[in-house]
Amino acid sequence: MGMLGASKVSLSSISTPDLWKRSCRYKDDYPELFQLKDRRGAKLLLSPTHEEEITALVGGIVSSYKQLPLLLYQTSRKYRDEPRPRQGLLRTREFLMKDLYTFDATSEKALVTYRRVRKAYDDFFNELRIRFVVARAASGDIGGSLSHEYHISTTSGEDTFIHCGSCTYAANEEWVPENATIEGVERTTEEWGPYQSWFGVSRDRSCLVEAVLPRNVRSGEHLNSEQRKGQMNPHLIKSIYPDLDLSVERPLSTFLEYWKKQQGHDPRKNPEMPSQPQLIRIYDYRVPQSFIDHHGSCGSETFEDTGLPKVVGSRVEADRKSLNLARVQNGDECPNCGEKELKVLQTLELGHTFHLGQRYSKPMNARFAAAPNPPTSNGALASQGQYQNVPVELGHEWYHMGCHGIGISRIIAAVADSLADERGLMWPRVMAPYEAVILTTEEDRIVAEEIWDLLTQQQGGADPVEAVLDDRDRSLGWKLKDADLIGFPIVIVLGSTFRKEKLCEVSIRRLGLKENIAVGNLRDYIGTKLADI
């Protein structure tokens, strides 16, 4: 952050619904917001993000284009009411995040800043010496027109990352590109049945969304029963119906239970609530029109004997004749190069960058005095090489913003999970508690202290090694197992080989190395290996 010229701030974790209403992001039923009241009954919330707070702050302080660009960052705790917290630090209701907010005078300058931040993020993750991937992503509730995610491949990941083996195409499955609609392909007349329904429910629970897809196809190919599982792309459905709540585990039951409770309600008490259930049906292009006309829903029987009024307001997305609702599978065709080289990975998101534009500054009226218009040429004088300055009064413009986050606590858990083996953790150098540990017995303790001094003291232009001496009253074998469990990048053992030949046994598990090194060469050897871990 310092290399970007960003200044550090500290924003309150407690915010107010009134501030979020100004950005049009607040909803009473916002599922991830922790909401509370103070002793006077005033509504408060615990901030999951700080876009509103930082926009209000900068809008009240920065008044001129001469004060831009402005980059502000913080490292703070965030709070989200996650429906399914899991695996320790991987997904929690309270977590530590580094978030950066940028403010520019124009869209062009904001995009330059966005690219600078992405470059800084690339450098940061490269410094961790972990294999990460970058994907075009959906902006979600944060908003904006452009965003990228940083992922690490892990079996415990909850994101689906798609990339091409023949070109540079890479995207999160949640990002729904325009090519989800297949150009030039009309709705099929071929019978692909049987068909399956996928159900979702709106945030207010009044509307049921049903998506229909043939059971035995994926991008036009037949699948076995195992491959059919989870083949509907719910993120594409949400792009068609944005009010869809994907966090609901049993949407059909939730919808039915809601309407059973609402029977006989007085519309005068809640005029905004629909008087009858609503249904939206969305069809994959492989569902023939004959099925739509005669059957409509393969889940229609679920509404029989429910005691509900007839489902009304049914709307068919008939205009989307070329919509491909299928999830991407290994070997599918790449939308960028056309080769069938798409690969699907399970990943975990570690960072996210957003180009927000005026998503927050405009509704919150956060403005600055813009630069005067440049001198305009006078047509009559231009031919003589003379120009006339036309004075323009200073106007006001809304900030062009960006926000960029790195999940610090999640990185710790993700790296530990992805780099661990059967013997223990394997921390990268920049994350390890120490770069090296020295293991010895009481017999060689004095020599071990001399080696520790040799490694940790400044000598010439070489940086000292961050090393720790394990002098606990335990056996050498026990210490070795404990060092592997903790995950020190480099383990130096003074054992039998040292007593016989004065050679230190040096182990670097991440590189698969174990070598005997003389004491005089130890510091130089470790210095060269640290650059690789």
Short mmCIF file of C-alpha atoms in Angstrom, two decimals:
data_model
loop_
_atom_site.label_atom_id
_atom_site.label_comp_id
_atom_site.label_asym_id
_atom_site.label_seq_id
_atom_site.Cartn_x
_atom_site.Cartn_y
_atom_site.Cartn_z
CA MET A 1 0.00 0.00 0.00
CA GLY A 2 2.87 2.32 0.72
CA MET A 3 4.31 1.78 -2.77
CA LEU A 4 0.96 2.86 -4.21
CA GLY A 5 1.06 6.08 -2.20
CA ALA A 6 -1.93 5.08 -0.06
CA SER A 7 -2.56 6.59 3.38
CA LYS A 8 -3.76 4.53 6.32
CA VAL A 9 -7.09 5.23 8.01
CA SER A 10 -9.25 3.52 10.61
CA LEU A 11 -13.02 3.48 10.13
CA SER A 12 -15.59 2.49 12.73
CA SER A 13 -17.02 -1.02 12.61
CA ILE A 14 -20.42 0.41 13.63
CA SER A 15 -22.46 2.13 10.94
CA THR A 16 -26.08 3.17 10.45
CA PRO A 17 -28.84 2.10 8.05
CA ASP A 18 -29.37 5.77 7.16
CA LEU A 19 -25.90 5.94 5.63
CA TRP A 20 -26.47 2.75 3.64
CA LYS A 21 -29.84 4.04 2.46
CA ARG A 22 -28.07 6.98 0.86
CA SER A 23 -26.20 4.56 -1.43
CA CYS A 24 -29.44 2.60 -2.08
CA ARG A 25 -27.76 -0.57 -0.78
CA TYR A 26 -29.72 -1.01 2.44
CA LYS A 27 -32.58 -3.49 2.72
CA ASP A 28 -34.44 -4.52 5.84
CA ASP A 29 -34.02 -8.17 4.87
CA TYR A 30 -30.33 -7.88 3.88
CA PRO A 31 -29.33 -11.42 4.95
CA GLU A 32 -25.62 -10.80 5.64
CA LEU A 33 -26.00 -7.64 7.76
CA PHE A 34 -25.65 -7.82 11.53
CA GLN A 35 -28.24 -5.30 12.71
CA LEU A 36 -28.80 -4.09 16.26
CA LYS A 37 -30.27 -1.24 18.30
CA ASP A 38 -28.79 0.97 20.98
CA ARG A 39 -30.47 1.75 24.32
CA ARG A 40 -32.54 4.49 22.69
CA GLY A 41 -33.81 2.18 19.98
CA ALA A 42 -31.71 3.71 17.19
CA LYS A 43 -30.83 1.20 14.48
CA LEU A 44 -27.17 0.32 13.94
CA LEU A 45 -25.27 -2.24 11.90
CA LEU A 46 -21.86 -3.90 11.89
CA SER A 47 -20.12 -3.03 8.64
CA PRO A 48 -19.33 -5.90 6.27
CA THR A 49 -17.68 -3.33 3.97
CA HIS A 50 -16.96 0.41 4.23
CA GLU A 51 -17.83 1.94 0.85
CA GLU A 52 -20.52 4.20 2.32
CA GLU A 53 -18.39 5.32 5.26
CA ILE A 54 -15.32 6.19 3.20
CA THR A 55 -17.41 7.98 0.54
CA ALA A 56 -19.10 10.13 3.18
CA LEU A 57 -15.73 10.89 4.79
CA VAL A 58 -13.95 11.90 1.58
CA GLY A 59 -17.01 13.79 0.31
CA GLY A 60 -16.84 16.04 3.36
CA ILE A 61 -13.09 16.68 3.15
CA VAL A 62 -11.83 16.60 -0.43
CA SER A 63 -13.24 19.54 -2.38
CA SER A 64 -10.96 19.99 -5.41
CA TYR A 65 -9.52 17.95 -8.26
CA LYS A 66 -6.11 19.17 -7.07
CA GLN A 67 -6.43 16.81 -4.08
CA LEU A 68 -6.89 13.78 -6.33
CA PRO A 69 -6.01 10.99 -6.82
CA LEU A 70 -6.55 9.86 -3.25
CA LEU A 71 -5.88 6.32 -2.00
CA LEU A 72 -6.92 5.30 1.52
CA TYR A 73 -6.59 1.88 3.13
CA GLN A 74 -7.21 0.18 6.44
CA THR A 75 -6.78 -3.20 8.08
CA SER A 76 -9.84 -3.89 10.20
CA ARG A 77 -12.37 -6.44 11.34
CA LYS A 78 -15.46 -7.02 9.21
CA TYR A 79 -18.72 -8.70 10.16
CA ARG A 80 -21.06 -10.75 7.98
CA ASP A 81 -23.90 -13.01 9.07
CA GLU A 82 -22.71 -15.98 7.04
CA PRO A 83 -25.38 -18.69 6.70
CA ARG A 84 -22.81 -21.49 6.90
CA PRO A 85 -19.53 -20.56 8.67
CA ARG A 86 -17.03 -23.36 8.20
CA GLN A 87 -13.46 -24.59 8.47
CA GLY A 88 -12.13 -22.12 10.99
CA LEU A 89 -10.86 -18.99 9.27
CA LEU A 90 -11.97 -19.92 5.75
CA ARG A 91 -15.51 -18.56 6.20
CA THR A 92 -16.39 -16.78 9.43
CA ARG A 93 -18.78 -14.16 10.73
CA GLU A 94 -15.90 -12.00 11.94
CA PHE A 95 -12.76 -11.68 9.85
CA LEU A 96 -9.74 -9.48 9.23
CA MET A 97 -9.48 -7.64 5.92
CA LYS A 98 -7.23 -5.11 4.25
CA ASP A 99 -9.40 -2.80 2.15
CA LEU A 100 -8.22 -0.01 -0.14
CA TYR A 101 -10.43 2.77 -1.52
CA THR A 102 -9.39 4.96 -4.44
CA PHE A 103 -10.76 8.30 -5.66
CA ASP A 104 -10.01 9.82 -9.08
CA ALA A 105 -11.22 12.79 -11.09
CA THR A 106 -12.09 10.95 -14.30
CA SER A 107 -13.04 7.46 -15.42
CA GLU A 108 -9.82 7.17 -17.44
CA LYS A 109 -7.67 8.03 -14.44
CA ALA A 110 -9.66 5.65 -12.26
CA LEU A 111 -8.91 2.80 -14.67
CA VAL A 112 -5.20 3.68 -14.55
CA THR A 113 -5.36 3.47 -10.76
CA TYR A 114 -7.25 0.18 -11.04
CA ARG A 115 -4.47 -1.32 -13.16
CA ARG A 116 -1.83 -0.05 -10.68
CA VAL A 117 -3.64 -1.73 -7.80
CA ARG A 118 -3.96 -4.98 -9.74
CA LYS A 119 -0.22 -4.90 -10.41
CA ALA A 120 0.43 -4.37 -6.68
CA TYR A 121 -1.85 -7.31 -5.87
CA ASP A 122 -0.01 -9.49 -8.38
CA ASP A 123 3.29 -8.58 -6.71
CA PHE A 124 1.85 -9.30 -3.26
CA PHE A 125 0.61 -12.78 -4.12
CA ASN A 126 3.82 -13.56 -6.01
CA GLU A 127 5.72 -12.64 -2.86
CA LEU A 128 3.79 -15.36 -1.01
CA ARG A 129 5.23 -17.94 -3.44
CA ILE A 130 1.83 -19.56 -3.87
CA ARG A 131 0.16 -20.56 -7.12
CA PHE A 132 -2.73 -18.15 -7.57
CA VAL A 133 -5.06 -17.44 -10.45
CA VAL A 134 -6.84 -14.23 -11.47
CA ALA A 135 -10.36 -14.31 -12.86
CA ARG A 136 -12.87 -11.85 -14.23
CA ALA A 137 -15.64 -11.81 -11.66
CA ALA A 138 -19.15 -10.61 -10.85
CA SER A 139 -19.32 -7.40 -8.83
CA GLY A 140 -22.28 -8.62 -6.76
CA ASP A 141 -23.73 -6.36 -4.07
CA ILE A 142 -20.62 -4.14 -4.06
CA GLY A 143 -21.45 -2.87 -7.54
CA GLY A 144 -19.38 -1.43 -10.35
CA SER A 145 -18.74 -2.46 -13.93
CA LEU A 146 -15.40 -4.27 -13.66
CA SER A 147 -13.87 -6.59 -11.09
CA HIS A 148 -11.24 -9.32 -10.75
CA GLU A 149 -10.75 -12.01 -8.13
CA TYR A 150 -7.58 -13.64 -6.86
CA HIS A 151 -7.95 -17.34 -6.12
CA ILE A 152 -5.90 -20.20 -4.80
CA SER A 153 -6.67 -23.73 -5.96
CA THR A 154 -7.72 -25.96 -3.05
CA THR A 155 -10.03 -28.92 -2.53
CA SER A 156 -11.79 -26.98 0.25
CA GLY A 157 -12.59 -24.11 -2.12
CA GLU A 158 -16.16 -22.93 -2.54
CA ASP A 159 -15.70 -21.05 -5.83
CA THR A 160 -15.66 -22.49 -9.34
CA PHE A 161 -12.84 -21.11 -11.47
CA ILE A 162 -12.92 -21.60 -15.23
CA HIS A 163 -9.89 -21.14 -17.47
CA CYS A 164 -8.84 -22.12 -20.97
CA GLY A 165 -5.82 -24.28 -21.74
CA SER A 166 -5.37 -22.66 -25.17
CA CYS A 167 -5.74 -18.92 -24.43
CA THR A 168 -5.83 -16.42 -21.57
CA TYR A 169 -9.56 -16.74 -20.84
CA ALA A 170 -10.26 -17.02 -17.09
CA ALA A 171 -13.43 -16.27 -15.11
CA ASN A 172 -15.31 -17.08 -11.96
CA GLU A 173 -18.49 -19.03 -12.65
CA GLU A 174 -20.41 -16.25 -10.88
CA TRP A 175 -19.44 -13.83 -13.63
CA VAL A 176 -22.02 -14.31 -16.36
CA PRO A 177 -20.70 -13.01 -19.69
CA GLU A 178 -22.88 -12.02 -22.58
CA ASN A 179 -21.87 -15.17 -24.44
CA ALA A 180 -24.14 -17.19 -22.16
CA THR A 181 -26.59 -16.47 -24.95
CA ILE A 182 -25.49 -18.49 -27.96
CA GLU A 183 -25.72 -16.33 -31.06
CA GLY A 184 -27.42 -17.78 -34.10
CA VAL A 185 -28.94 -20.75 -32.27
CA GLU A 186 -32.71 -21.04 -32.15
CA ARG A 187 -34.69 -23.02 -29.61
CA THR A 188 -34.43 -26.69 -30.48
CA THR A 189 -37.30 -28.74 -31.86
CA GLU A 190 -35.61 -31.99 -30.81
CA GLU A 191 -36.99 -33.82 -27.78
CA TRP A 192 -34.22 -33.95 -25.16
CA GLY A 193 -36.37 -35.16 -22.25
CA PRO A 194 -36.62 -36.03 -19.49
CA TYR A 195 -36.28 -32.55 -18.00
CA GLN A 196 -35.28 -31.27 -14.59
CA SER A 197 -36.32 -28.17 -12.65
CA TRP A 198 -34.15 -25.99 -10.49
CA PHE A 199 -35.98 -23.74 -8.01
CA GLY A 200 -35.04 -20.46 -6.40
CA VAL A 201 -36.94 -17.90 -4.35
CA SER A 202 -36.90 -14.11 -4.22
CA ARG A 203 -35.58 -12.15 -1.25
CA ASP A 204 -39.12 -11.31 -0.10
CA ARG A 205 -40.18 -14.97 -0.60
CA SER A 206 -43.19 -13.97 -2.73
CA CYS A 207 -41.81 -15.16 -6.07
CA LEU A 208 -40.66 -18.61 -7.11
CA VAL A 209 -38.17 -18.95 -9.97
CA GLU A 210 -38.13 -22.20 -11.91
CA ALA A 211 -35.40 -22.97 -14.44
CA VAL A 212 -35.80 -25.98 -16.74
CA LEU A 213 -32.98 -27.92 -18.38
CA PRO A 214 -32.78 -31.39 -19.98
CA ARG A 215 -31.31 -33.94 -17.58
CA ASN A 216 -28.95 -35.61 -20.01
CA VAL A 217 -27.18 -32.76 -21.76
CA ARG A 218 -24.27 -30.48 -21.12
CA SER A 219 -23.45 -28.04 -23.88
CA GLY A 220 -25.13 -30.43 -26.32
CA GLU A 221 -23.45 -33.59 -24.99
CA HIS A 222 -24.96 -36.58 -23.18
CA LEU A 223 -23.91 -37.18 -19.59
CA ASN A 224 -24.02 -40.10 -17.24
CA SER A 225 -26.03 -39.91 -14.00
CA GLU A 226 -23.04 -38.77 -11.94
CA GLN A 227 -22.28 -35.91 -14.30
CA ARG A 228 -25.85 -34.64 -14.17
CA LYS A 229 -25.57 -33.51 -10.56
CA GLY A 230 -25.60 -29.76 -10.09
CA GLN A 231 -25.50 -29.01 -13.80
CA MET A 232 -27.71 -25.88 -13.63
CA ASN A 233 -25.81 -22.58 -13.36
CA PRO A 234 -27.61 -20.64 -10.58
CA HIS A 235 -25.51 -17.51 -11.12
CA LEU A 236 -26.84 -17.23 -14.66
CA ILE A 237 -30.39 -17.49 -13.30
CA LYS A 238 -29.62 -14.65 -10.87
CA SER A 239 -28.37 -12.48 -13.73
CA ILE A 240 -31.82 -12.83 -15.32
CA TYR A 241 -33.70 -12.30 -12.04
CA PRO A 242 -31.41 -10.21 -9.76
CA ASP A 243 -33.74 -10.41 -6.74
CA LEU A 244 -33.04 -14.14 -6.44
CA ASP A 245 -31.72 -15.21 -3.03
CA LEU A 246 -29.16 -17.97 -3.62
CA SER A 247 -28.49 -18.43 0.11
CA VAL A 248 -31.78 -20.31 0.65
CA GLU A 249 -31.14 -24.06 0.87
CA ARG A 250 -34.76 -25.20 0.40
CA PRO A 251 -36.32 -22.56 -1.88
CA LEU A 252 -39.49 -24.44 -2.82
CA SER A 253 -40.37 -25.23 0.79
CA THR A 254 -39.51 -21.67 1.82
CA PHE A 255 -41.82 -20.29 -0.87
CA LEU A 256 -44.71 -22.60 0.09
CA GLU A 257 -44.32 -21.96 3.82
CA TYR A 258 -44.29 -18.21 3.24
CA TRP A 259 -47.55 -18.23 1.29
CA LYS A 260 -49.28 -20.52 3.74
CA LYS A 261 -48.59 -17.94 6.43
CA GLN A 262 -49.83 -15.11 4.19
CA GLN A 263 -53.23 -16.60 3.37
CA GLY A 264 -56.04 -14.29 4.35
CA HIS A 265 -53.77 -11.28 4.88
CA ASP A 266 -55.35 -7.84 4.69
CA PRO A 267 -53.86 -6.02 1.64
CA ARG A 268 -54.68 -2.68 3.30
CA LYS A 269 -52.12 -3.45 6.02
CA ASN A 270 -49.38 -4.33 3.55
CA PRO A 271 -50.33 -2.99 0.11
CA GLU A 272 -46.84 -3.60 -1.31
CA MET A 273 -47.02 -7.35 -0.83
CA PRO A 274 -48.36 -9.29 -3.83
CA SER A 275 -51.84 -10.66 -3.24
CA GLN A 276 -50.96 -14.00 -4.88
CA PRO A 277 -47.85 -16.11 -5.47
CA GLN A 278 -45.71 -15.20 -8.44
CA LEU A 279 -43.83 -17.62 -10.69
CA ILE A 280 -41.11 -17.00 -13.26
CA ARG A 281 -40.04 -19.79 -15.58
CA ILE A 282 -36.75 -19.75 -17.47
CA TYR A 283 -35.92 -22.35 -20.12
CA ASP A 284 -32.65 -23.61 -21.54
CA TYR A 285 -32.48 -23.39 -25.35
CA ARG A 286 -32.54 -27.20 -25.51
CA VAL A 287 -36.08 -27.28 -24.10
CA PRO A 288 -38.37 -27.39 -27.17
CA GLN A 289 -41.28 -25.01 -27.59
CA SER A 290 -43.64 -28.00 -27.66
CA PHE A 291 -42.73 -28.80 -24.05
CA ILE A 292 -43.18 -25.17 -23.01
CA ASP A 293 -46.59 -24.94 -24.68
CA HIS A 294 -48.02 -28.22 -23.36
CA HIS A 295 -46.29 -28.75 -20.01
CA GLY A 296 -44.70 -25.47 -18.96
CA SER A 297 -43.21 -26.89 -15.77
CA CYS A 298 -41.84 -30.28 -14.90
CA GLY A 299 -42.48 -29.36 -11.27
CA SER A 300 -46.14 -28.31 -11.60
CA GLU A 301 -47.34 -31.23 -9.51
CA THR A 302 -45.61 -29.75 -6.48
CA PHE A 303 -48.36 -27.12 -6.27
CA GLU A 304 -51.19 -29.63 -6.06
CA ASP A 305 -52.88 -30.12 -2.69
CA THR A 306 -50.84 -27.36 -1.06
CA GLY A 307 -53.87 -25.30 -0.13
CA LEU A 308 -52.36 -22.32 -1.96
CA PRO A 309 -54.26 -20.13 -4.39
CA LYS A 310 -53.46 -20.79 -8.01
CA VAL A 311 -50.00 -19.58 -8.97
CA VAL A 312 -50.49 -16.46 -11.09
CA GLY A 313 -48.35 -13.95 -12.87
CA SER A 314 -46.35 -16.69 -14.52
CA ARG A 315 -43.80 -15.14 -16.86
CA VAL A 316 -41.80 -17.18 -19.35
CA GLU A 317 -38.47 -15.81 -20.52
CA ALA A 318 -39.47 -16.69 -24.08
CA ASP A 319 -37.34 -13.95 -25.60
CA ARG A 320 -34.19 -15.72 -24.39
CA LYS A 321 -34.37 -18.39 -27.07
CA SER A 322 -30.64 -19.05 -27.11
CA LEU A 323 -29.93 -19.16 -23.38
CA ASN A 324 -27.52 -21.85 -22.18
CA LEU A 325 -28.32 -22.60 -18.53
CA ALA A 326 -25.77 -25.41 -18.21
CA ARG A 327 -22.72 -25.15 -15.97
CA VAL A 328 -19.34 -25.28 -17.65
CA GLN A 329 -17.56 -28.64 -17.57
CA ASN A 330 -14.03 -29.75 -18.40
CA GLY A 331 -13.60 -29.88 -22.16
CA ASP A 332 -16.35 -27.37 -23.00
CA GLU A 333 -15.77 -24.84 -25.75
CA CYS A 334 -13.95 -21.64 -24.78
CA PRO A 335 -16.04 -18.50 -25.50
CA ASN A 336 -12.84 -16.60 -26.30
CA CYS A 337 -10.86 -18.83 -28.68
CA GLY A 338 -13.40 -21.53 -29.57
CA GLU A 339 -11.17 -24.45 -28.54
CA LYS A 340 -12.63 -27.19 -26.34
CA GLU A 341 -10.00 -26.64 -23.69
CA LEU A 342 -11.98 -25.21 -20.76
CA LYS A 343 -10.91 -26.51 -17.36
CA VAL A 344 -12.81 -26.21 -14.08
CA LEU A 345 -11.07 -25.84 -10.71
CA GLN A 346 -12.32 -25.57 -7.14
CA THR A 347 -10.75 -22.44 -5.69
CA LEU A 348 -10.92 -20.10 -2.73
CA GLU A 349 -11.09 -16.34 -3.13
CA LEU A 350 -8.30 -14.42 -1.38
CA GLY A 351 -8.67 -10.95 -2.87
CA HIS A 352 -11.00 -8.86 -5.01
CA THR A 353 -10.60 -5.61 -6.95
CA PHE A 354 -13.58 -3.47 -8.03
CA HIS A 355 -13.79 -0.54 -10.44
CA LEU A 356 -16.82 1.20 -8.94
CA GLY A 357 -17.09 4.26 -11.14
CA GLN A 358 -19.68 6.58 -9.58
CA ARG A 359 -21.70 3.77 -7.98
CA TYR A 360 -21.43 5.35 -4.50
CA SER A 361 -20.36 8.94 -5.09
CA LYS A 362 -23.37 9.78 -7.25
CA PRO A 363 -26.23 8.63 -4.97
CA MET A 364 -24.35 10.02 -1.93
CA ASN A 365 -23.63 13.28 -3.79
CA ALA A 366 -19.90 13.16 -3.00
CA ARG A 367 -18.51 15.79 -5.37
CA PHE A 368 -15.42 17.86 -5.97
CA ALA A 369 -14.63 20.99 -7.94
CA ALA A 370 -13.56 19.73 -11.35
CA ALA A 371 -10.74 21.14 -13.44
CA PRO A 372 -11.68 23.93 -15.85
CA ASN A 373 -12.21 22.90 -19.44
CA PRO A 374 -9.06 23.10 -21.56
CA PRO A 375 -8.80 26.06 -23.95
CA THR A 376 -10.94 25.56 -27.04
CA SER A 377 -9.71 26.58 -30.46
CA ASN A 378 -11.44 29.38 -32.31
CA GLY A 379 -12.08 28.35 -35.91
CA ALA A 380 -11.42 31.83 -37.30
CA LEU A 381 -8.07 32.14 -35.59
CA ALA A 382 -6.94 28.56 -35.84
CA SER A 383 -5.76 28.96 -39.41
CA GLN A 384 -3.45 31.75 -38.24
CA GLY A 385 -2.02 29.60 -35.49
CA GLN A 386 -3.75 31.65 -32.79
CA TYR A 387 -6.17 30.38 -30.14
CA GLN A 388 -8.68 32.15 -27.99
CA ASN A 389 -9.18 30.97 -24.40
CA VAL A 390 -12.83 30.59 -23.53
CA PRO A 391 -13.28 31.03 -19.78
CA VAL A 392 -15.37 28.25 -18.24
CA GLU A 393 -16.71 28.40 -14.73
CA LEU A 394 -15.55 25.59 -12.49
CA GLY A 395 -18.14 22.83 -12.29
CA HIS A 396 -18.54 19.88 -9.97
CA GLU A 397 -18.11 16.19 -10.66
CA TRP A 398 -18.72 13.00 -8.70
CA TYR A 399 -15.68 10.95 -7.72
CA HIS A 400 -14.69 7.93 -9.78
CA MET A 401 -13.97 5.24 -7.21
CA GLY A 402 -12.46 1.82 -6.76
CA CYS A 403 -12.37 -0.58 -3.82
CA HIS A 404 -9.94 -3.44 -3.36
CA GLY A 405 -9.81 -6.05 -0.60
CA ILE A 406 -7.57 -8.84 0.64
CA GLY A 407 -8.87 -11.31 3.22
CA ILE A 408 -5.96 -11.49 5.64
CA SER A 409 -7.38 -14.07 8.02
CA ARG A 410 -8.60 -16.19 5.09
CA ILE A 411 -5.15 -16.13 3.46
CA ILE A 412 -3.67 -17.68 6.60
CA ALA A 413 -6.17 -20.55 6.52
CA ALA A 414 -6.04 -20.99 2.73
CA VAL A 415 -2.26 -21.13 2.53
CA ALA A 416 -2.08 -23.51 5.48
CA ASP A 417 -4.66 -25.78 3.85
CA SER A 418 -3.14 -25.78 0.38
CA LEU A 419 0.54 -26.18 1.38
CA ALA A 420 0.22 -28.68 4.21
CA ASP A 421 1.25 -32.31 3.84
CA GLU A 422 1.04 -35.38 6.08
CA ARG A 423 3.89 -34.06 8.25
CA GLY A 424 2.44 -30.62 8.94
CA LEU A 425 2.32 -27.05 7.66
CA MET A 426 4.72 -25.49 5.14
CA TRP A 427 4.60 -21.72 5.49
CA PRO A 428 5.97 -19.44 2.76
CA ARG A 429 8.92 -17.38 3.94
CA VAL A 430 6.96 -14.11 4.25
CA MET A 431 4.24 -15.75 6.39
CA ALA A 432 6.35 -18.02 8.59
CA PRO A 433 6.93 -17.08 12.25
CA TYR A 434 10.67 -17.54 11.56
CA GLU A 435 12.61 -18.28 8.40
CA ALA A 436 14.66 -21.05 10.03
CA VAL A 437 14.76 -23.09 13.21
CA ILE A 438 17.88 -24.63 14.75
CA LEU A 439 17.39 -28.00 16.46
CA THR A 440 19.97 -29.42 18.82
CA THR A 441 20.50 -31.32 22.04
CA GLU A 442 21.85 -29.97 25.32
CA GLU A 443 25.24 -31.43 24.40
CA ASP A 444 25.66 -29.03 21.43
CA ARG A 445 23.77 -26.06 22.83
CA ILE A 446 26.74 -23.69 23.01
CA VAL A 447 27.68 -24.38 19.38
CA ALA A 448 24.02 -23.95 18.37
CA GLU A 449 23.98 -20.50 19.99
CA GLU A 450 27.07 -19.54 18.01
CA ILE A 451 25.40 -20.67 14.78
CA TRP A 452 22.29 -18.67 15.74
CA ASP A 453 24.50 -15.57 16.21
CA LEU A 454 26.12 -16.22 12.83
CA LEU A 455 22.76 -16.33 11.05
CA THR A 456 20.92 -13.50 12.80
CA GLN A 457 23.57 -10.78 12.94
CA GLN A 458 24.12 -8.25 10.15
CA GLN A 459 27.22 -9.13 8.13
CA GLY A 460 28.33 -7.05 5.16
CA GLY A 461 25.51 -6.45 2.70
CA ALA A 462 23.66 -9.68 3.44
CA ASP A 463 20.35 -9.55 5.31
CA PRO A 464 20.22 -11.43 8.61
CA VAL A 465 18.22 -14.64 8.76
CA GLU A 466 15.19 -14.64 11.07
CA ALA A 467 16.02 -17.78 13.03
CA VAL A 468 14.93 -19.28 16.33
CA LEU A 469 16.80 -21.78 18.51
CA ASP A 470 14.71 -24.59 19.94
CA ASP A 471 16.30 -25.13 23.34
CA ARG A 472 13.40 -26.97 24.97
CA ASP A 473 14.18 -29.98 27.12
CA ARG A 474 12.96 -32.53 24.60
CA SER A 475 14.54 -35.19 22.40
CA LEU A 476 15.88 -34.24 18.98
CA GLY A 477 13.34 -36.52 17.28
CA TRP A 478 10.44 -34.83 19.11
CA LYS A 479 11.73 -31.37 18.14
CA LEU A 480 12.07 -32.43 14.50
CA LYS A 481 8.46 -33.61 14.34
CA ASP A 482 7.28 -30.44 16.04
CA ALA A 483 9.24 -28.25 13.59
CA ASP A 484 7.58 -30.04 10.66
CA LEU A 485 4.18 -29.63 12.29
CA ILE A 486 4.69 -25.87 12.80
CA GLY A 487 5.94 -25.47 9.25
CA PHE A 488 9.29 -23.62 9.48
CA PRO A 489 10.60 -23.01 5.93
CA ILE A 490 14.11 -24.20 6.82
CA VAL A 491 15.05 -26.71 9.52
CA ILE A 492 18.72 -26.92 10.65
CA VAL A 493 19.60 -30.02 12.67
CA LEU A 494 22.76 -30.41 14.74
CA GLY A 495 22.78 -34.14 15.26
CA SER A 496 25.15 -37.07 14.86
CA THR A 497 26.45 -35.85 11.49
CA PHE A 498 27.42 -32.53 13.06
CA ARG A 499 29.33 -34.24 15.89
CA LYS A 500 31.22 -36.49 13.47
CA GLU A 501 31.84 -34.21 10.48
CA LYS A 502 30.82 -30.70 11.66
CA LEU A 503 28.12 -30.60 9.01
CA CYS A 504 24.62 -29.18 9.59
CA GLU A 505 21.69 -31.13 8.19
CA VAL A 506 19.47 -28.58 6.36
CA SER A 507 15.93 -29.57 5.29
CA ILE A 508 13.63 -27.49 3.06
CA ARG A 509 10.42 -29.43 2.58
CA ARG A 510 8.82 -27.07 0.05
CA LEU A 511 11.78 -27.61 -2.27
CA GLY A 512 12.22 -31.28 -1.40
CA LEU A 513 15.84 -30.69 -0.27
CA LYS A 514 17.93 -32.22 2.50
CA GLU A 515 21.65 -31.46 2.41
CA ASN A 516 24.65 -31.42 4.75
CA ILE A 517 26.25 -27.95 4.82
CA ALA A 518 29.41 -26.79 6.56
CA VAL A 519 28.94 -24.09 9.19
CA GLY A 520 31.05 -21.62 7.19
CA ASN A 521 28.79 -21.99 4.15
CA LEU A 522 25.51 -22.14 6.04
CA ARG A 523 24.55 -18.47 5.84
CA ASP A 524 25.20 -18.15 2.08
CA TYR A 525 23.37 -21.40 1.37
CA ILE A 526 20.28 -20.35 3.31
CA GLY A 527 20.31 -16.91 1.68
CA THR A 528 20.12 -18.41 -1.81
CA LYS A 529 17.32 -20.84 -0.90
CA LEU A 530 15.13 -18.28 0.88
CA ALA A 531 14.53 -16.51 -2.43
CA ASP A 532 12.73 -19.64 -3.72
CA ILE A 533 10.37 -20.12 -0.78
#
